[in-house]
Every structure is written in C-alpha cells, then in structure tokens.
Amino acid sequence: MNITILGAGAMGSLFGGLLAQSGQQVTLLDINDEHLAAIRSDGLLLATDSGERRITGLHACRPEQATGHPDLLLVFTKTLHTDSALRSVAGHIAGHTLVLTLQNGLGNAEALSQHVAPQQVLIGMTNWPADMVGPGQVHSHGQGMVRVLAPGSRERNASQEVAAVLDAAGLNCAVDPQVWTSIWEKVAFNAALNSLCAATGCTVGQLDAAPEGVALARSIVLEVVAVARSQGIELDAQGCLDSVAFAIAHHRTHKPSMLQDVLAGRPTEIGSINGQVLERARQAGVPVPHTETLLGLLRLIEKRAAS
Ligand code: NAD
C-alpha cells in the first residue's frame, strides 16, 4: 500500500516507521524541517519494546512537496492543525485515497469531511504511546492497539484492508463496529486527566495529593459518560473511573501531552476534548460544569502564553 503520514511527530513517525518496516511504501509529511532532515540523512531511529532500530527508505518532506496520490493518508497532526495540514495536501489526495484519523478527541471525522468525500473517511482510536525524543528519534514503550471503522457501511472492505495493513505492521489493529465507544472512553480519560494536569501543573500521580484532585477527575469522567449517553453511546462508567484511578496509581510521573504543551507555551487539544464535549452537552441539555470550567481555565492559560 502506498501510504502518506500527514503529521510525522511522535505518533506519525511510530506508525510510519513500523509500516515501512513491514514493507509498505511510506511518505512522511511534516513542517518540522529539523526532524525531516534527520530522517533523510540518518533514517528514523525508533525505540520500542522490541528494541532500537534505524529505519531507512522513508520518504520525508514538507506537505507542499508531496507527489503522487496515496492509497491511504493517515492524519496524525495535533487536532488544531488538521485543517491547515489537509489544505496543504489538497492536490495529493485523489478520489481513491482513504483518509484515516487516529487523533484524540471528537470532531475528527467532521474535520476530514471538510476536505474529502465522506466515503473516503475512516475513523479510529489508538492507545499506542509515543514520544519524540529528538529530531529523527521516537520512543514508544508499552503495548497498544488500533481500532478502525468506515462510518459509511459501504466502505467495510476498505476498512478491513487498512486494518490488515496496520496489523501486519505489528500495530494490533482490527475493524471495530463499536469504535465510537472506544473513542468516547478515551475522551473521558483525557478530559479528566489531561485537562486537570494541564491546568494545575500536576503530573498524573500528583492528582491524588489532595482528595479534591481525585474527586474532580471523577466528576469530569461522569460528565463525559452522561454526554456520551445523550448521543446514544453507552460507556462503562466504572471501567472509565478504574482507568483513571489506575493511571493515577501507576503512571505517577507521567506528564500528559496537554501539560507538555502548556509547559512549552503551545496551544493544546482542549478544544477537541473538553470543548467538543461541552458543545454536545449544550445541544443535549446535559450539565457539565467541571468540564466547562477546565475548558475555561485552559483557554486562559493558552491566551496568557500567546500574549
Ligand atoms: P506531535 O506533536 O508529536 O506530532 C504532530 C506533528 O504534526 C508535529 O511533528 C508537527 O510538526 C506536525 N504538524 C503540525 N502542523 C502540520 C502541518 N500543517 N502539516 C504537516 N504536519 C504538521 O503529536 P503526537 O503526540 O504525535 O499526536 C498526534 C495526534 O495523536 C494527537 O491528536 C494526539 O492526541 C494523538 N495521540 C497521541 C498519542 C501519544 O502517545 N503521543 C497517543 C494516541 C493518540
């Protein structure tokens, strides 16, 4: 399969590297010139639980330099850059190109549908972890999986083909008709932990320094569960609370990406997580005071950083 990765940071490089290693033809598109230059000169240095290797043979360039028309375009920018990134590759996308988003948050399918026909859009969720450790270098420790679905049922074959390709690359991927449940469960987790850590500066483990931290996380999870229910999606509330409690107990030093963005003075993905939950909550008349407050705090933090 001829695959282009749009946004080749931590996740895009991990997926692109593993797909290239499994024999697919992969192009990485990014706007980080230092990262692209390192990959072009030395290959991608990828460290996973299977060890460290240098993956060569990846084509790496800026979006406006992309040539040809891929079979699959995998979007892995942060969600706030989806629109500008897709605009820059408009000429690279053909009628046969499938466009898959595995980004966090809600509203990603709608964002892709602004640029391609709905039958070209695939959605999904992944819990593989990845970190950029330097130009051309990505670490991913732990295990994960990918779940994908073509929202239009006519495209079932396409999603099966894409899932098979990702699975053969070792990414543990399957088509999942219940993918919206997985997407919302991850939103519940991120709406609680990412936004609380980003607003307070706490690592995940520091959230239990005061009982109020744990209580806030719990309230946000339950708000997201209620909003999901209003959209016809039944989440396992106890399972979501257990995941958050597990992370607080076991991933104590972890700094969620939203906290890393705040510390670096960058805008965050709060809009596609708490922001999208609030939008749906308002339409459905579901009160989400904690989710809304965290959204407001993060918006203030972002504005302060930008001024
Ligand atoms: P990242 O910041 O490491 O990578 C994003 C990349 O997009 C960067 O390299 C950036 O230069 C590039 N980019 C920005 N604008 C662009 C444009 N216009 N054209 C092309 N490239 C552009 O982020 P990440 O951690 O890889 O996360 C990507 C997405 O995956 C996010 O939605 C995130 O929430 C989700 N996610 C991340 C993880 C993780 O562990 N890192 C896990 C699951 C899901």
PDB file of C-alpha atoms in Angstrom, residues 53-167:
ATOM      1  CA  ARG A  53      16.438   0.151  15.055  1.00  0.00           C
ATOM      2  CA  ARG A  54      17.142   2.682  12.362  1.00  0.00           C
ATOM      3  CA  ILE A  55      14.520   2.644   9.622  1.00  0.00           C
ATOM      4  CA  THR A  56      15.706   3.852   6.243  1.00  0.00           C
ATOM      5  CA  GLY A  57      13.837   4.126   2.961  1.00  0.00           C
ATOM      6  CA  LEU A  58      11.237   6.551   4.293  1.00  0.00           C
ATOM      7  CA  HIS A  59      10.461   9.452   2.007  1.00  0.00           C
ATOM      8  CA  ALA A  60      10.262  12.564   4.230  1.00  0.00           C
ATOM      9  CA  CYS A  61       9.313  16.046   3.030  1.00  0.00           C
ATOM     10  CA  ARG A  62       7.086  19.066   3.622  1.00  0.00           C
ATOM     11  CA  PRO A  63       3.393  18.728   2.670  1.00  0.00           C
ATOM     12  CA  GLU A  64       3.663  21.086  -0.293  1.00  0.00           C
ATOM     13  CA  GLN A  65       6.419  18.877  -1.772  1.00  0.00           C
ATOM     14  CA  ALA A  66       4.288  15.711  -1.726  1.00  0.00           C
ATOM     15  CA  THR A  67       3.921  13.982  -5.085  1.00  0.00           C
ATOM     16  CA  GLY A  68       1.601  11.243  -6.323  1.00  0.00           C
ATOM     17  CA  HIS A  69      -1.679  10.074  -4.821  1.00  0.00           C
ATOM     18  CA  PRO A  70      -1.533   7.685  -1.856  1.00  0.00           C
ATOM     19  CA  ASP A  71      -3.945   4.812  -1.224  1.00  0.00           C
ATOM     20  CA  LEU A  72      -4.043   5.827   2.430  1.00  0.00           C
ATOM     21  CA  LEU A  73      -3.466   9.198   4.091  1.00  0.00           C
ATOM     22  CA  LEU A  74      -3.055   8.807   7.849  1.00  0.00           C
ATOM     23  CA  VAL A  75      -3.622  12.097   9.699  1.00  0.00           C
ATOM     24  CA  PHE A  76      -1.513  12.482  12.836  1.00  0.00           C
ATOM     25  CA  THR A  77      -1.171  16.228  13.362  1.00  0.00           C
ATOM     26  CA  LYS A  78      -2.488  17.598  16.643  1.00  0.00           C
ATOM     27  CA  THR A  79      -6.196  18.224  16.074  1.00  0.00           C
ATOM     28  CA  LEU A  80      -5.807  22.007  15.982  1.00  0.00           C
ATOM     29  CA  HIS A  81      -3.627  21.650  12.853  1.00  0.00           C
ATOM     30  CA  THR A  82      -5.847  19.196  10.930  1.00  0.00           C
ATOM     31  CA  ASP A  83      -7.488  21.820   8.769  1.00  0.00           C
ATOM     32  CA  SER A  84      -4.330  23.660   7.676  1.00  0.00           C
ATOM     33  CA  ALA A  85      -2.481  20.376   7.104  1.00  0.00           C
ATOM     34  CA  LEU A  86      -5.243  18.950   4.905  1.00  0.00           C
ATOM     35  CA  ARG A  87      -5.464  22.179   2.923  1.00  0.00           C
ATOM     36  CA  SER A  88      -1.750  21.928   2.161  1.00  0.00           C
ATOM     37  CA  VAL A  89      -2.126  18.420   0.652  1.00  0.00           C
ATOM     38  CA  ALA A  90      -5.323  19.011  -1.340  1.00  0.00           C
ATOM     39  CA  GLY A  91      -3.544  18.173  -4.621  1.00  0.00           C
ATOM     40  CA  HIS A  92      -2.078  14.980  -3.116  1.00  0.00           C
ATOM     41  CA  ILE A  93      -5.477  13.430  -2.335  1.00  0.00           C
ATOM     42  CA  ALA A  94      -7.201  11.511  -5.139  1.00  0.00           C
ATOM     43  CA  GLY A  95     -10.701  10.058  -5.312  1.00  0.00           C
ATOM     44  CA  HIS A  96      -9.363   6.620  -4.310  1.00  0.00           C
ATOM     45  CA  THR A  97      -7.375   7.921  -1.310  1.00  0.00           C
ATOM     46  CA  LEU A  98      -8.722   6.765   2.053  1.00  0.00           C
ATOM     47  CA  VAL A  99      -8.123   9.274   4.845  1.00  0.00           C
ATOM     48  CA  LEU A 100      -7.808   7.840   8.350  1.00  0.00           C
ATOM     49  CA  THR A 101      -7.730   9.808  11.604  1.00  0.00           C
ATOM     50  CA  LEU A 102      -6.482   8.230  14.815  1.00  0.00           C
ATOM     51  CA  GLN A 103      -6.186  11.596  16.575  1.00  0.00           C
ATOM     52  CA  ASN A 104      -7.562  12.046  20.070  1.00  0.00           C
ATOM     53  CA  GLY A 105     -10.795  13.875  20.791  1.00  0.00           C
ATOM     54  CA  LEU A 106     -14.113  14.344  18.988  1.00  0.00           C
ATOM     55  CA  GLY A 107     -14.977  16.058  15.712  1.00  0.00           C
ATOM     56  CA  ASN A 108     -12.159  14.493  13.704  1.00  0.00           C
ATOM     57  CA  ALA A 109     -14.396  12.790  11.136  1.00  0.00           C
ATOM     58  CA  GLU A 110     -16.205  16.104  10.597  1.00  0.00           C
ATOM     59  CA  ALA A 111     -12.863  17.881  10.174  1.00  0.00           C
ATOM     60  CA  LEU A 112     -11.765  15.405   7.467  1.00  0.00           C
ATOM     61  CA  SER A 113     -15.150  15.627   5.743  1.00  0.00           C
ATOM     62  CA  GLN A 114     -14.468  19.334   5.100  1.00  0.00           C
ATOM     63  CA  HIS A 115     -11.746  18.190   2.687  1.00  0.00           C
ATOM     64  CA  VAL A 116     -12.713  14.790   1.279  1.00  0.00           C
ATOM     65  CA  ALA A 117     -15.910  12.912   0.445  1.00  0.00           C
ATOM     66  CA  PRO A 118     -17.468  11.175   3.484  1.00  0.00           C
ATOM     67  CA  GLN A 119     -16.943   7.741   1.872  1.00  0.00           C
ATOM     68  CA  GLN A 120     -13.160   8.352   1.897  1.00  0.00           C
ATOM     69  CA  VAL A 121     -13.076   8.963   5.670  1.00  0.00           C
ATOM     70  CA  LEU A 122     -12.027   6.283   8.153  1.00  0.00           C
ATOM     71  CA  ILE A 123     -12.104   6.905  11.891  1.00  0.00           C
ATOM     72  CA  GLY A 124     -10.383   5.129  14.710  1.00  0.00           C
ATOM     73  CA  MET A 125      -8.719   5.125  18.089  1.00  0.00           C
ATOM     74  CA  THR A 126      -5.289   4.080  19.230  1.00  0.00           C
ATOM     75  CA  ASN A 127      -3.762   3.778  22.671  1.00  0.00           C
ATOM     76  CA  TRP A 128      -0.203   3.176  21.477  1.00  0.00           C
ATOM     77  CA  PRO A 129       2.053   5.643  23.325  1.00  0.00           C
ATOM     78  CA  ALA A 130       4.799   7.630  21.585  1.00  0.00           C
ATOM     79  CA  ASP A 131       7.243  10.428  22.395  1.00  0.00           C
ATOM     80  CA  MET A 132       9.567  12.454  20.222  1.00  0.00           C
ATOM     81  CA  VAL A 133      12.961  12.416  21.908  1.00  0.00           C
ATOM     82  CA  GLY A 134      14.806  14.485  19.313  1.00  0.00           C
ATOM     83  CA  PRO A 135      14.948  15.138  15.563  1.00  0.00           C
ATOM     84  CA  GLY A 136      14.535  11.788  13.797  1.00  0.00           C
ATOM     85  CA  GLN A 137      14.110   9.916  17.096  1.00  0.00           C
ATOM     86  CA  VAL A 138      10.932   8.430  18.550  1.00  0.00           C
ATOM     87  CA  HIS A 139      10.336   6.197  21.562  1.00  0.00           C
ATOM     88  CA  SER A 140       7.254   4.046  22.171  1.00  0.00           C
ATOM     89  CA  HIS A 141       7.319   1.853  25.257  1.00  0.00           C
ATOM     90  CA  GLY A 142       4.406  -0.365  26.256  1.00  0.00           C
ATOM     91  CA  GLN A 143       1.809  -2.060  24.126  1.00  0.00           C
ATOM     92  CA  GLY A 144      -1.231  -0.706  22.362  1.00  0.00           C
ATOM     93  CA  MET A 145      -3.903  -1.382  19.799  1.00  0.00           C
ATOM     94  CA  VAL A 146      -5.750   0.334  16.983  1.00  0.00           C
ATOM     95  CA  ARG A 147      -9.465   0.121  16.225  1.00  0.00           C
ATOM     96  CA  VAL A 148     -10.836   1.477  12.940  1.00  0.00           C
ATOM     97  CA  LEU A 149     -14.157   1.857  11.204  1.00  0.00           C
ATOM     98  CA  ALA A 150     -15.518   3.342   7.990  1.00  0.00           C
ATOM     99  CA  PRO A 151     -18.559   5.321   9.162  1.00  0.00           C
ATOM    100  CA  GLY A 152     -20.291   4.593   5.801  1.00  0.00           C
ATOM    101  CA  SER A 153     -21.107   0.854   5.868  1.00  0.00           C
ATOM    102  CA  ARG A 154     -20.405   0.540   2.106  1.00  0.00           C
ATOM    103  CA  GLU A 155     -16.715   1.074   2.872  1.00  0.00           C
ATOM    104  CA  ARG A 156     -16.385  -2.028   5.080  1.00  0.00           C
ATOM    105  CA  ASN A 157     -13.898  -3.687   2.682  1.00  0.00           C
ATOM    106  CA  ALA A 158     -11.713  -0.603   2.707  1.00  0.00           C
ATOM    107  CA  SER A 159     -11.533  -0.507   6.497  1.00  0.00           C
ATOM    108  CA  GLN A 160     -10.717  -4.228   6.573  1.00  0.00           C
ATOM    109  CA  GLU A 161      -7.876  -3.742   4.102  1.00  0.00           C
ATOM    110  CA  VAL A 162      -6.455  -0.826   6.092  1.00  0.00           C
ATOM    111  CA  ALA A 163      -6.788  -2.734   9.382  1.00  0.00           C
ATOM    112  CA  ALA A 164      -4.936  -5.708   7.867  1.00  0.00           C
ATOM    113  CA  VAL A 165      -2.061  -3.494   6.724  1.00  0.00           C
ATOM    114  CA  LEU A 166      -1.729  -1.830  10.160  1.00  0.00           C
ATOM    115  CA  ASP A 167      -1.999  -5.193  11.891  1.00  0.00           C
TER     116      ASP A 167
END
